[in-house]
PDB file of C-alpha atoms in Angstrom:
ATOM      1  CA  MET A   1       0.600  -7.148 -34.179  1.00 56.00           C
ATOM      2  CA  ALA A   2       1.101  -9.337 -31.111  1.00 58.00           C
ATOM      3  CA  ALA A   3       1.022  -7.870 -27.610  1.00 57.00           C
ATOM      4  CA  GLY A   4       4.417  -6.438 -26.696  1.00 61.00           C
ATOM      5  CA  GLU A   5       5.602  -6.384 -30.322  1.00 77.00           C
ATOM      6  CA  MET A   6       7.011  -3.055 -31.512  1.00 83.00           C
ATOM      7  CA  ASN A   7       5.561  -1.340 -34.568  1.00 89.00           C
ATOM      8  CA  ALA A   8       8.066  -1.430 -37.446  1.00 92.00           C
ATOM      9  CA  ASP A   9       7.834   2.315 -38.108  1.00 93.00           C
ATOM     10  CA  LEU A  10       8.373   3.098 -34.448  1.00 89.00           C
ATOM     11  CA  ARG A  11      11.380   0.784 -34.347  1.00 89.00           C
ATOM     12  CA  LYS A  12      12.859   2.531 -37.402  1.00 91.00           C
ATOM     13  CA  GLU A  13      12.458   5.992 -35.844  1.00 89.00           C
ATOM     14  CA  ARG A  14      14.023   4.876 -32.574  1.00 84.00           C
ATOM     15  CA  GLU A  15      16.992   3.373 -34.376  1.00 87.00           C
ATOM     16  CA  GLY A  16      17.525   6.683 -36.146  1.00 90.00           C
ATOM     17  CA  ALA A  17      17.512   8.792 -32.970  1.00 89.00           C
ATOM     18  CA  SER A  18      20.397  11.178 -32.334  1.00 91.00           C
ATOM     19  CA  PHE A  19      20.864   9.789 -28.811  1.00 90.00           C
ATOM     20  CA  ILE A  20      21.327   6.309 -27.393  1.00 89.00           C
ATOM     21  CA  THR A  21      17.783   5.303 -26.492  1.00 86.00           C
ATOM     22  CA  HIS A  22      18.565   2.622 -23.924  1.00 88.00           C
ATOM     23  CA  GLN A  23      20.768   5.067 -21.986  1.00 93.00           C
ATOM     24  CA  LEU A  24      17.892   7.555 -21.806  1.00 93.00           C
ATOM     25  CA  THR A  25      15.552   4.756 -20.721  1.00 93.00           C
ATOM     26  CA  ASN A  26      17.949   3.738 -17.946  1.00 95.00           C
ATOM     27  CA  PHE A  27      18.192   7.349 -16.791  1.00 96.00           C
ATOM     28  CA  ILE A  28      14.403   7.842 -16.675  1.00 95.00           C
ATOM     29  CA  TYR A  29      13.685   4.614 -14.773  1.00 93.00           C
ATOM     30  CA  GLY A  30      16.590   4.724 -12.337  1.00 94.00           C
ATOM     31  CA  GLY A  31      19.207   2.433 -13.814  1.00 96.00           C
ATOM     32  CA  GLU A  32      19.766  -0.612 -15.972  1.00 95.00           C
ATOM     33  CA  GLU A  33      18.711  -3.133 -13.348  1.00 96.00           C
ATOM     34  CA  LYS A  34      15.348  -1.431 -12.797  1.00 95.00           C
ATOM     35  CA  VAL A  35      14.734  -1.310 -16.551  1.00 96.00           C
ATOM     36  CA  ARG A  36      15.543  -5.011 -16.807  1.00 96.00           C
ATOM     37  CA  ARG A  37      13.073  -5.674 -14.007  1.00 96.00           C
ATOM     38  CA  ARG A  38      10.373  -3.626 -15.803  1.00 95.00           C
ATOM     39  CA  HIS A  39      10.892  -5.607 -19.005  1.00 95.00           C
ATOM     40  CA  TYR A  40      10.577  -8.853 -17.074  1.00 96.00           C
ATOM     41  CA  ILE A  41       7.348  -7.771 -15.360  1.00 95.00           C
ATOM     42  CA  GLU A  42       5.912  -6.563 -18.677  1.00 94.00           C
ATOM     43  CA  SER A  43       6.774  -9.897 -20.299  1.00 94.00           C
ATOM     44  CA  LEU A  44       4.827 -11.713 -17.582  1.00 94.00           C
ATOM     45  CA  ALA A  45       1.798  -9.635 -18.471  1.00 91.00           C
ATOM     46  CA  PHE A  46       2.134  -9.802 -22.251  1.00 89.00           C
ATOM     47  CA  ASN A  47       2.782 -13.546 -22.402  1.00 91.00           C
ATOM     48  CA  ASP A  48       0.365 -14.743 -19.741  1.00 92.00           C
ATOM     49  CA  PRO A  49      -2.142 -17.240 -21.209  1.00 89.00           C
ATOM     50  CA  ALA A  50      -4.709 -15.943 -18.695  1.00 86.00           C
ATOM     51  CA  TYR A  51      -5.249 -13.010 -21.074  1.00 83.00           C
ATOM     52  CA  SER A  52      -4.955 -14.932 -24.353  1.00 75.00           C
ATOM     53  CA  HIS A  53      -8.710 -15.351 -24.719  1.00 70.00           C
ATOM     54  CA  ASP A  54      -9.481 -11.631 -24.578  1.00 69.00           C
ATOM     55  CA  GLU A  55     -11.568 -10.592 -27.557  1.00 73.00           C
ATOM     56  CA  ASP A  56     -10.377  -8.034 -30.090  1.00 76.00           C
ATOM     57  CA  PRO A  57     -11.788  -4.728 -28.779  1.00 75.00           C
ATOM     58  CA  ASN A  58     -12.317  -3.479 -32.338  1.00 76.00           C
ATOM     59  CA  PHE A  59     -15.185  -5.957 -32.724  1.00 82.00           C
ATOM     60  CA  LEU A  60     -16.917  -5.302 -29.398  1.00 82.00           C
ATOM     61  CA  SER A  61     -19.943  -3.163 -28.622  1.00 84.00           C
ATOM     62  CA  ARG A  62     -19.660  -0.502 -25.931  1.00 84.00           C
ATOM     63  CA  ASP A  63     -21.222  -2.748 -23.267  1.00 86.00           C
ATOM     64  CA  GLU A  64     -19.056  -5.692 -24.337  1.00 85.00           C
ATOM     65  CA  LEU A  65     -15.930  -3.535 -24.255  1.00 82.00           C
ATOM     66  CA  TYR A  66     -16.782  -2.345 -20.755  1.00 86.00           C
ATOM     67  CA  SER A  67     -17.475  -5.877 -19.477  1.00 84.00           C
ATOM     68  CA  SER A  68     -14.327  -7.248 -21.108  1.00 82.00           C
ATOM     69  CA  GLY A  69     -12.231  -4.520 -19.465  1.00 81.00           C
ATOM     70  CA  LEU A  70     -13.648  -5.262 -16.017  1.00 83.00           C
ATOM     71  CA  LYS A  71     -12.953  -8.965 -16.451  1.00 84.00           C
ATOM     72  CA  ARG A  72      -9.386  -8.236 -17.547  1.00 84.00           C
ATOM     73  CA  CYS A  73      -8.715  -6.030 -14.529  1.00 83.00           C
ATOM     74  CA  VAL A  74     -10.094  -8.591 -12.055  1.00 84.00           C
ATOM     75  CA  THR A  75      -7.892 -11.222 -13.718  1.00 88.00           C
ATOM     76  CA  MET A  76      -4.949  -8.837 -13.417  1.00 87.00           C
ATOM     77  CA  ILE A  77      -5.393  -8.540  -9.633  1.00 85.00           C
ATOM     78  CA  ARG A  78      -5.723 -12.314  -9.264  1.00 89.00           C
ATOM     79  CA  ARG A  79      -2.691 -13.115 -11.416  1.00 92.00           C
ATOM     80  CA  PHE A  80      -0.530 -10.501  -9.684  1.00 91.00           C
ATOM     81  CA  LYS A  81      -1.165 -12.238  -6.368  1.00 90.00           C
ATOM     82  CA  GLU A  82      -0.659 -15.706  -7.833  1.00 94.00           C
ATOM     83  CA  LEU A  83       2.669 -14.684  -9.386  1.00 94.00           C
ATOM     84  CA  GLY A  84       3.873 -13.462  -5.988  1.00 93.00           C
ATOM     85  CA  LEU A  85       5.234 -10.204  -7.395  1.00 93.00           C
ATOM     86  CA  ALA A  86       6.564  -7.441  -5.183  1.00 90.00           C
ATOM     87  CA  LYS A  87       4.297  -4.533  -4.287  1.00 83.00           C
ATOM     88  CA  GLU A  88       6.538  -2.100  -6.181  1.00 86.00           C
ATOM     89  CA  ASP A  89       6.000  -4.116  -9.382  1.00 91.00           C
ATOM     90  CA  PHE A  90       2.266  -3.533  -9.434  1.00 85.00           C
ATOM     91  CA  GLU A  91       2.342  -0.254 -11.373  1.00 83.00           C
ATOM     92  CA  THR A  92       4.477  -1.768 -14.159  1.00 90.00           C
ATOM     93  CA  TYR A  93       2.335  -4.896 -14.337  1.00 89.00           C
ATOM     94  CA  GLY A  94      -0.883  -2.894 -14.416  1.00 83.00           C
ATOM     95  CA  GLN A  95       0.261  -0.398 -17.030  1.00 81.00           C
ATOM     96  CA  ALA A  96       1.099  -3.261 -19.369  1.00 85.00           C
ATOM     97  CA  LEU A  97      -2.527  -4.417 -19.231  1.00 82.00           C
ATOM     98  CA  LEU A  98      -4.770  -1.425 -18.567  1.00 74.00           C
ATOM     99  CA  ALA A  99      -4.887  -0.126 -22.140  1.00 66.00           C
ATOM    100  CA  ALA A 100      -7.281  -2.992 -22.781  1.00 61.00           C
ATOM    101  CA  ALA A 101      -9.152  -2.488 -19.483  1.00 64.00           C
ATOM    102  CA  PRO A 102     -10.343   1.133 -19.625  1.00 67.00           C
ATOM    103  CA  GLY A 103     -13.197   0.625 -17.149  1.00 69.00           C
ATOM    104  CA  PHE A 104     -10.693   0.546 -14.284  1.00 80.00           C
ATOM    105  CA  ALA A 105      -7.929   2.644 -15.838  1.00 82.00           C
ATOM    106  CA  PHE A 106      -8.577   5.878 -13.954  1.00 87.00           C
ATOM    107  CA  HIS A 107      -8.818   4.017 -10.685  1.00 90.00           C
ATOM    108  CA  TRP A 108      -5.126   3.168 -11.138  1.00 85.00           C
ATOM    109  CA  ILE A 109      -3.807   6.249 -12.939  1.00 86.00           C
ATOM    110  CA  ALA A 110      -5.688   8.965 -11.028  1.00 92.00           C
ATOM    111  CA  PHE A 111      -7.639   7.837  -7.946  1.00 95.00           C
ATOM    112  CA  THR A 112      -5.000   5.648  -6.290  1.00 93.00           C
ATOM    113  CA  PRO A 113      -2.076   8.010  -7.080  1.00 92.00           C
ATOM    114  CA  THR A 114      -4.027  10.910  -5.546  1.00 96.00           C
ATOM    115  CA  ILE A 115      -4.296   8.975  -2.284  1.00 96.00           C
ATOM    116  CA  LEU A 116      -0.586   8.165  -2.472  1.00 93.00           C
ATOM    117  CA  GLN A 117       0.389  11.779  -3.111  1.00 94.00           C
ATOM    118  CA  GLN A 118      -2.138  13.718  -1.027  1.00 96.00           C
ATOM    119  CA  ALA A 119      -3.085  11.519   1.934  1.00 97.00           C
ATOM    120  CA  THR A 120      -1.440  11.325   5.336  1.00 97.00           C
ATOM    121  CA  ASP A 121       0.054   8.041   6.505  1.00 96.00           C
ATOM    122  CA  GLU A 122      -3.071   7.414   8.592  1.00 97.00           C
ATOM    123  CA  GLN A 123      -5.318   8.037   5.586  1.00 98.00           C
ATOM    124  CA  LYS A 124      -3.219   5.753   3.389  1.00 96.00           C
ATOM    125  CA  GLU A 125      -3.554   3.046   6.030  1.00 95.00           C
ATOM    126  CA  LYS A 126      -7.339   3.382   5.808  1.00 96.00           C
ATOM    127  CA  TRP A 127      -7.888   3.722   2.045  1.00 97.00           C
ATOM    128  CA  LEU A 128      -4.851   2.624   0.043  1.00 93.00           C
ATOM    129  CA  LYS A 129      -5.004  -1.138   0.596  1.00 90.00           C
ATOM    130  CA  PRO A 130      -8.772  -1.330  -0.133  1.00 94.00           C
ATOM    131  CA  ALA A 131      -8.142   0.657  -3.319  1.00 93.00           C
ATOM    132  CA  GLN A 132      -5.274  -1.589  -4.401  1.00 86.00           C
ATOM    133  CA  GLU A 133      -7.382  -4.700  -3.765  1.00 85.00           C
ATOM    134  CA  LEU A 134     -10.451  -3.194  -5.490  1.00 87.00           C
ATOM    135  CA  SER A 135     -12.483  -3.330  -2.281  1.00 93.00           C
ATOM    136  CA  ILE A 136     -13.237   0.258  -3.225  1.00 97.00           C
ATOM    137  CA  VAL A 137     -13.095   1.560  -6.803  1.00 96.00           C
ATOM    138  CA  GLY A 138     -12.460   5.228  -7.401  1.00 97.00           C
ATOM    139  CA  ALA A 139     -12.642   8.069  -9.882  1.00 97.00           C
ATOM    140  CA  TYR A 140     -10.823  11.390  -9.936  1.00 96.00           C
ATOM    141  CA  ALA A 141     -13.615  13.998  -9.953  1.00 97.00           C
ATOM    142  CA  GLN A 142     -12.041  17.295 -10.920  1.00 96.00           C
ATOM    143  CA  THR A 143     -13.419  18.363 -14.292  1.00 96.00           C
ATOM    144  CA  GLU A 144     -16.751  20.183 -14.204  1.00 97.00           C
ATOM    145  CA  MET A 145     -19.261  21.044 -16.900  1.00 96.00           C
ATOM    146  CA  GLY A 146     -18.093  24.657 -16.785  1.00 94.00           C
ATOM    147  CA  HIS A 147     -14.459  24.106 -15.810  1.00 85.00           C
ATOM    148  CA  GLY A 148     -11.847  21.715 -17.113  1.00 78.00           C
ATOM    149  CA  THR A 149      -8.222  22.421 -16.351  1.00 80.00           C
ATOM    150  CA  PHE A 150      -9.033  25.857 -14.879  1.00 88.00           C
ATOM    151  CA  ILE A 151      -8.713  24.571 -11.337  1.00 91.00           C
ATOM    152  CA  ARG A 152      -9.216  27.915  -9.605  1.00 91.00           C
ATOM    153  CA  GLY A 153     -12.579  28.245 -11.348  1.00 95.00           C
ATOM    154  CA  LEU A 154     -14.064  25.028  -9.944  1.00 97.00           C
ATOM    155  CA  GLU A 155     -17.461  25.618  -8.333  1.00 98.00           C
ATOM    156  CA  THR A 156     -18.041  22.485  -6.241  1.00 98.00           C
ATOM    157  CA  THR A 157     -17.789  23.511  -2.579  1.00 98.00           C
ATOM    158  CA  ALA A 158     -16.637  21.759   0.592  1.00 98.00           C
ATOM    159  CA  THR A 159     -17.829  23.803   3.580  1.00 98.00           C
ATOM    160  CA  TYR A 160     -16.611  22.804   7.021  1.00 98.00           C
ATOM    161  CA  ASP A 161     -19.146  22.477   9.858  1.00 98.00           C
ATOM    162  CA  PRO A 162     -17.264  22.557  13.198  1.00 98.00           C
ATOM    163  CA  ALA A 163     -20.405  21.555  15.108  1.00 98.00           C
ATOM    164  CA  THR A 164     -20.328  18.085  13.549  1.00 98.00           C
ATOM    165  CA  GLN A 165     -16.694  18.067  12.350  1.00 98.00           C
ATOM    166  CA  GLU A 166     -17.886  17.354   8.818  1.00 98.00           C
ATOM    167  CA  PHE A 167     -17.464  18.849   5.370  1.00 99.00           C
ATOM    168  CA  VAL A 168     -20.578  19.552   3.336  1.00 98.00           C
ATOM    169  CA  ILE A 169     -19.943  18.775  -0.349  1.00 99.00           C
ATOM    170  CA  ASN A 170     -22.276  20.687  -2.655  1.00 98.00           C
ATOM    171  CA  SER A 171     -22.843  21.432  -6.342  1.00 98.00           C
ATOM    172  CA  PRO A 172     -24.343  24.952  -6.213  1.00 98.00           C
ATOM    173  CA  THR A 173     -24.777  25.505  -9.957  1.00 98.00           C
ATOM    174  CA  LEU A 174     -25.395  23.530 -13.139  1.00 97.00           C
ATOM    175  CA  THR A 175     -21.854  24.286 -14.312  1.00 97.00           C
ATOM    176  CA  SER A 176     -20.449  22.828 -11.069  1.00 98.00           C
ATOM    177  CA  THR A 177     -21.591  19.361 -12.175  1.00 98.00           C
ATOM    178  CA  LYS A 178     -18.616  17.017 -12.263  1.00 98.00           C
ATOM    179  CA  TRP A 179     -18.419  16.052 -15.915  1.00 96.00           C
ATOM    180  CA  TRP A 180     -16.262  13.524 -17.769  1.00 94.00           C
ATOM    181  CA  PRO A 181     -14.278  11.732 -15.013  1.00 94.00           C
ATOM    182  CA  GLY A 182     -13.320   8.260 -16.220  1.00 91.00           C
ATOM    183  CA  GLY A 183     -15.051   5.372 -14.448  1.00 92.00           C
ATOM    184  CA  LEU A 184     -17.600   7.673 -12.805  1.00 94.00           C
ATOM    185  CA  GLY A 185     -20.429   6.571 -15.098  1.00 94.00           C
ATOM    186  CA  LYS A 186     -20.747   2.963 -13.921  1.00 94.00           C
ATOM    187  CA  THR A 187     -17.723   1.649 -12.045  1.00 93.00           C
ATOM    188  CA  ALA A 188     -16.621   3.959  -9.232  1.00 96.00           C
ATOM    189  CA  ASN A 189     -18.081   3.772  -5.741  1.00 98.00           C
ATOM    190  CA  HIS A 190     -15.722   6.441  -4.377  1.00 98.00           C
ATOM    191  CA  ALA A 191     -14.029   9.520  -5.777  1.00 98.00           C
ATOM    192  CA  THR A 192     -11.418  12.047  -4.845  1.00 98.00           C
ATOM    193  CA  VAL A 193     -13.448  15.222  -5.376  1.00 98.00           C
ATOM    194  CA  MET A 194     -11.693  18.513  -6.066  1.00 97.00           C
ATOM    195  CA  ALA A 195     -13.708  21.257  -4.369  1.00 97.00           C
ATOM    196  CA  GLN A 196     -13.343  24.806  -3.072  1.00 98.00           C
ATOM    197  CA  LEU A 197     -12.610  24.608   0.658  1.00 98.00           C
ATOM    198  CA  TYR A 198     -14.595  26.959   2.916  1.00 98.00           C
ATOM    199  CA  THR A 199     -13.969  27.218   6.643  1.00 98.00           C
ATOM    200  CA  GLN A 200     -14.613  29.989   9.158  1.00 98.00           C
ATOM    201  CA  GLY A 201     -16.244  32.044   6.423  1.00 97.00           C
ATOM    202  CA  LYS A 202     -13.242  32.071   4.099  1.00 98.00           C
ATOM    203  CA  CYS A 203     -12.449  30.230   0.880  1.00 98.00           C
ATOM    204  CA  TYR A 204      -9.023  28.577   0.754  1.00 96.00           C
ATOM    205  CA  GLY A 205      -9.179  27.342  -2.824  1.00 95.00           C
ATOM    206  CA  PRO A 206      -9.422  23.846  -4.315  1.00 95.00           C
ATOM    207  CA  HIS A 207      -8.545  20.809  -2.222  1.00 96.00           C
ATOM    208  CA  ASN A 208      -9.136  17.069  -2.538  1.00 97.00           C
ATOM    209  CA  PHE A 209     -11.795  15.210  -0.566  1.00 98.00           C
ATOM    210  CA  LEU A 210     -12.561  11.490  -0.548  1.00 98.00           C
ATOM    211  CA  VAL A 211     -16.293  10.975  -1.059  1.00 98.00           C
ATOM    212  CA  GLN A 212     -18.293   7.751  -1.229  1.00 98.00           C
ATOM    213  CA  LEU A 213     -20.555   7.811  -4.287  1.00 98.00           C
ATOM    214  CA  ARG A 214     -22.309   4.451  -4.335  1.00 98.00           C
ATOM    215  CA  SER A 215     -23.312   1.838  -1.783  1.00 98.00           C
ATOM    216  CA  LEU A 216     -20.901  -1.047  -1.322  1.00 97.00           C
ATOM    217  CA  GLU A 217     -23.928  -3.309  -0.863  1.00 97.00           C
ATOM    218  CA  ASP A 218     -26.007  -2.684  -4.016  1.00 97.00           C
ATOM    219  CA  HIS A 219     -23.990  -0.042  -5.958  1.00 97.00           C
ATOM    220  CA  GLN A 220     -26.860   2.451  -5.774  1.00 98.00           C
ATOM    221  CA  PRO A 221     -26.017   6.182  -5.416  1.00 98.00           C
ATOM    222  CA  CYS A 222     -25.496   7.371  -1.855  1.00 98.00           C
ATOM    223  CA  PRO A 223     -27.983   9.887  -0.420  1.00 98.00           C
ATOM    224  CA  GLY A 224     -27.495  13.316  -1.943  1.00 98.00           C
ATOM    225  CA  VAL A 225     -25.400  12.012  -4.856  1.00 98.00           C
ATOM    226  CA  SER A 226     -26.759  12.087  -8.415  1.00 98.00           C
ATOM    227  CA  LEU A 227     -24.531  10.466 -11.004  1.00 97.00           C
ATOM    228  CA  GLY A 228     -24.470   8.465 -14.205  1.00 96.00           C
ATOM    229  CA  ASP A 229     -22.902   7.725 -17.563  1.00 95.00           C
ATOM    230  CA  ILE A 230     -22.575  10.507 -20.161  1.00 94.00           C
ATOM    231  CA  GLY A 231     -22.689   8.065 -23.072  1.00 88.00           C
ATOM    232  CA  PRO A 232     -20.322   6.993 -25.864  1.00 85.00           C
ATOM    233  CA  THR A 233     -17.023   8.822 -26.239  1.00 81.00           C
ATOM    234  CA  PHE A 234     -14.727   8.695 -29.226  1.00 77.00           C
ATOM    235  CA  GLY A 235     -11.695   6.504 -28.559  1.00 70.00           C
ATOM    236  CA  GLY A 236     -12.629   5.628 -24.973  1.00 72.00           C
ATOM    237  CA  ASN A 237     -15.917   3.788 -25.187  1.00 72.00           C
ATOM    238  CA  GLY A 238     -15.113   1.294 -22.452  1.00 74.00           C
ATOM    239  CA  ASN A 239     -14.265   3.963 -19.911  1.00 80.00           C
ATOM    240  CA  THR A 240     -17.799   5.042 -18.860  1.00 88.00           C
ATOM    241  CA  ASN A 241     -17.040   8.716 -18.442  1.00 93.00           C
ATOM    242  CA  GLY A 242     -19.645  10.114 -16.075  1.00 95.00           C
ATOM    243  CA  PHE A 243     -21.227  13.033 -14.272  1.00 98.00           C
ATOM    244  CA  ALA A 244     -21.932  13.677 -10.594  1.00 98.00           C
ATOM    245  CA  ARG A 245     -23.774  16.265  -8.528  1.00 98.00           C
ATOM    246  CA  PHE A 246     -23.755  16.642  -4.756  1.00 98.00           C
ATOM    247  CA  ASP A 247     -26.656  17.956  -2.693  1.00 98.00           C
ATOM    248  CA  HIS A 248     -25.149  18.897   0.662  1.00 98.00           C
ATOM    249  CA  VAL A 249     -23.400  15.550   1.129  1.00 98.00           C
ATOM    250  CA  ARG A 250     -21.702  15.301   4.511  1.00 98.00           C
ATOM    251  CA  ILE A 251     -18.345  13.578   4.945  1.00 98.00           C
ATOM    252  CA  PRO A 252     -16.079  13.306   8.029  1.00 98.00           C
ATOM    253  CA  ARG A 253     -13.396  15.934   8.524  1.00 98.00           C
ATOM    254  CA  GLU A 254     -10.812  13.179   8.092  1.00 98.00           C
ATOM    255  CA  ASN A 255     -11.933  12.686   4.465  1.00 98.00           C
ATOM    256  CA  MET A 256     -10.086  15.807   3.418  1.00 98.00           C
ATOM    257  CA  LEU A 257      -6.738  14.601   2.073  1.00 98.00           C
ATOM    258  CA  MET A 258      -4.435  16.296   4.562  1.00 97.00           C
ATOM    259  CA  LYS A 259      -0.836  15.468   3.736  1.00 96.00           C
ATOM    260  CA  PHE A 260       0.013  19.104   2.946  1.00 96.00           C
ATOM    261  CA  ALA A 261      -2.900  21.195   4.227  1.00 96.00           C
ATOM    262  CA  ARG A 262      -5.484  20.427   6.874  1.00 97.00           C
ATOM    263  CA  VAL A 263      -8.467  21.741   8.774  1.00 98.00           C
ATOM    264  CA  GLU A 264      -8.410  21.366  12.548  1.00 98.00           C
ATOM    265  CA  PRO A 265     -11.510  20.256  14.490  1.00 98.00           C
ATOM    266  CA  ASP A 266     -12.293  23.889  15.380  1.00 98.00           C
ATOM    267  CA  GLY A 267     -12.158  24.910  11.705  1.00 98.00           C
ATOM    268  CA  SER A 268      -8.688  26.467  11.720  1.00 98.00           C
ATOM    269  CA  TYR A 269      -6.926  26.071   8.371  1.00 98.00           C
ATOM    270  CA  ILE A 270      -3.289  24.946   8.373  1.00 97.00           C
ATOM    271  CA  GLN A 271      -1.830  25.947   5.044  1.00 92.00           C
ATOM    272  CA  PRO A 272       0.763  23.961   3.075  1.00 90.00           C
ATOM    273  CA  ALA A 273       4.300  25.174   2.417  1.00 82.00           C
ATOM    274  CA  SER A 274       3.109  25.991  -1.118  1.00 78.00           C
ATOM    275  CA  SER A 275      -0.467  26.304  -2.372  1.00 69.00           C
ATOM    276  CA  LYS A 276       0.539  24.237  -5.417  1.00 68.00           C
ATOM    277  CA  LEU A 277       0.958  21.183  -3.135  1.00 68.00           C
ATOM    278  CA  ALA A 278      -2.821  20.868  -2.943  1.00 64.00           C
ATOM    279  CA  TYR A 279      -2.755  19.806  -6.582  1.00 61.00           C
ATOM    280  CA  SER A 280      -0.163  17.224  -7.595  1.00 56.00           C
TER     281      SER A 280
END
């Protein structure tokens, strides 16, 4: 089946729906004109000869699949610029292509959105453009060996040191090892790390912190960071799911994503309007 072509069974089911599908689509995406724009952007991606030489992923080894995905994503960034598309079209353009580029997928669907949703305007100014241009490549490091979606049970800690105005990121137990984040195994050089915030002797629950994982010069792990690839995974072999541990890694106070909650230089905690805002 060609890229962008609808499966016959799926088409049949949609035609038999009890509601008018295009009206629902228009409602979800904000109107008919925006849907038309999405279809146009998707067609640019699906029909672009720049991607026509991609190999069939079903015949690739794990290393080949990973390399092919990285190449596709770099091409995607280049072609987006060459096409002169608007900034707001990037998500649509990327989603049309990332299924075949899993090595970078979580950079776009988890790392970058976390910065968008959790960072202040000043933090977005510092990190968002480098992330969108792949000057930095990120993972979303939430899941731990002992804790998946049980966010309150996460064991990674971020303890504030007012003397240096830094957070100390630490993995105190084996089960606090970050385990499974997509892209962490080989690709990411940064991560938004979900950790239990401690300041002035009190725990304020899980918050997001931006942590550099690997050198931007030689891609080697930063001091205090142990990380790697967890091996083949069923259905996502090109994604390099990984693990990470932190041994008292210090980051600036400003690396806590502070759109909703923040820690002042003296260690005072300013809580968000709702604790749920720390996780979105």
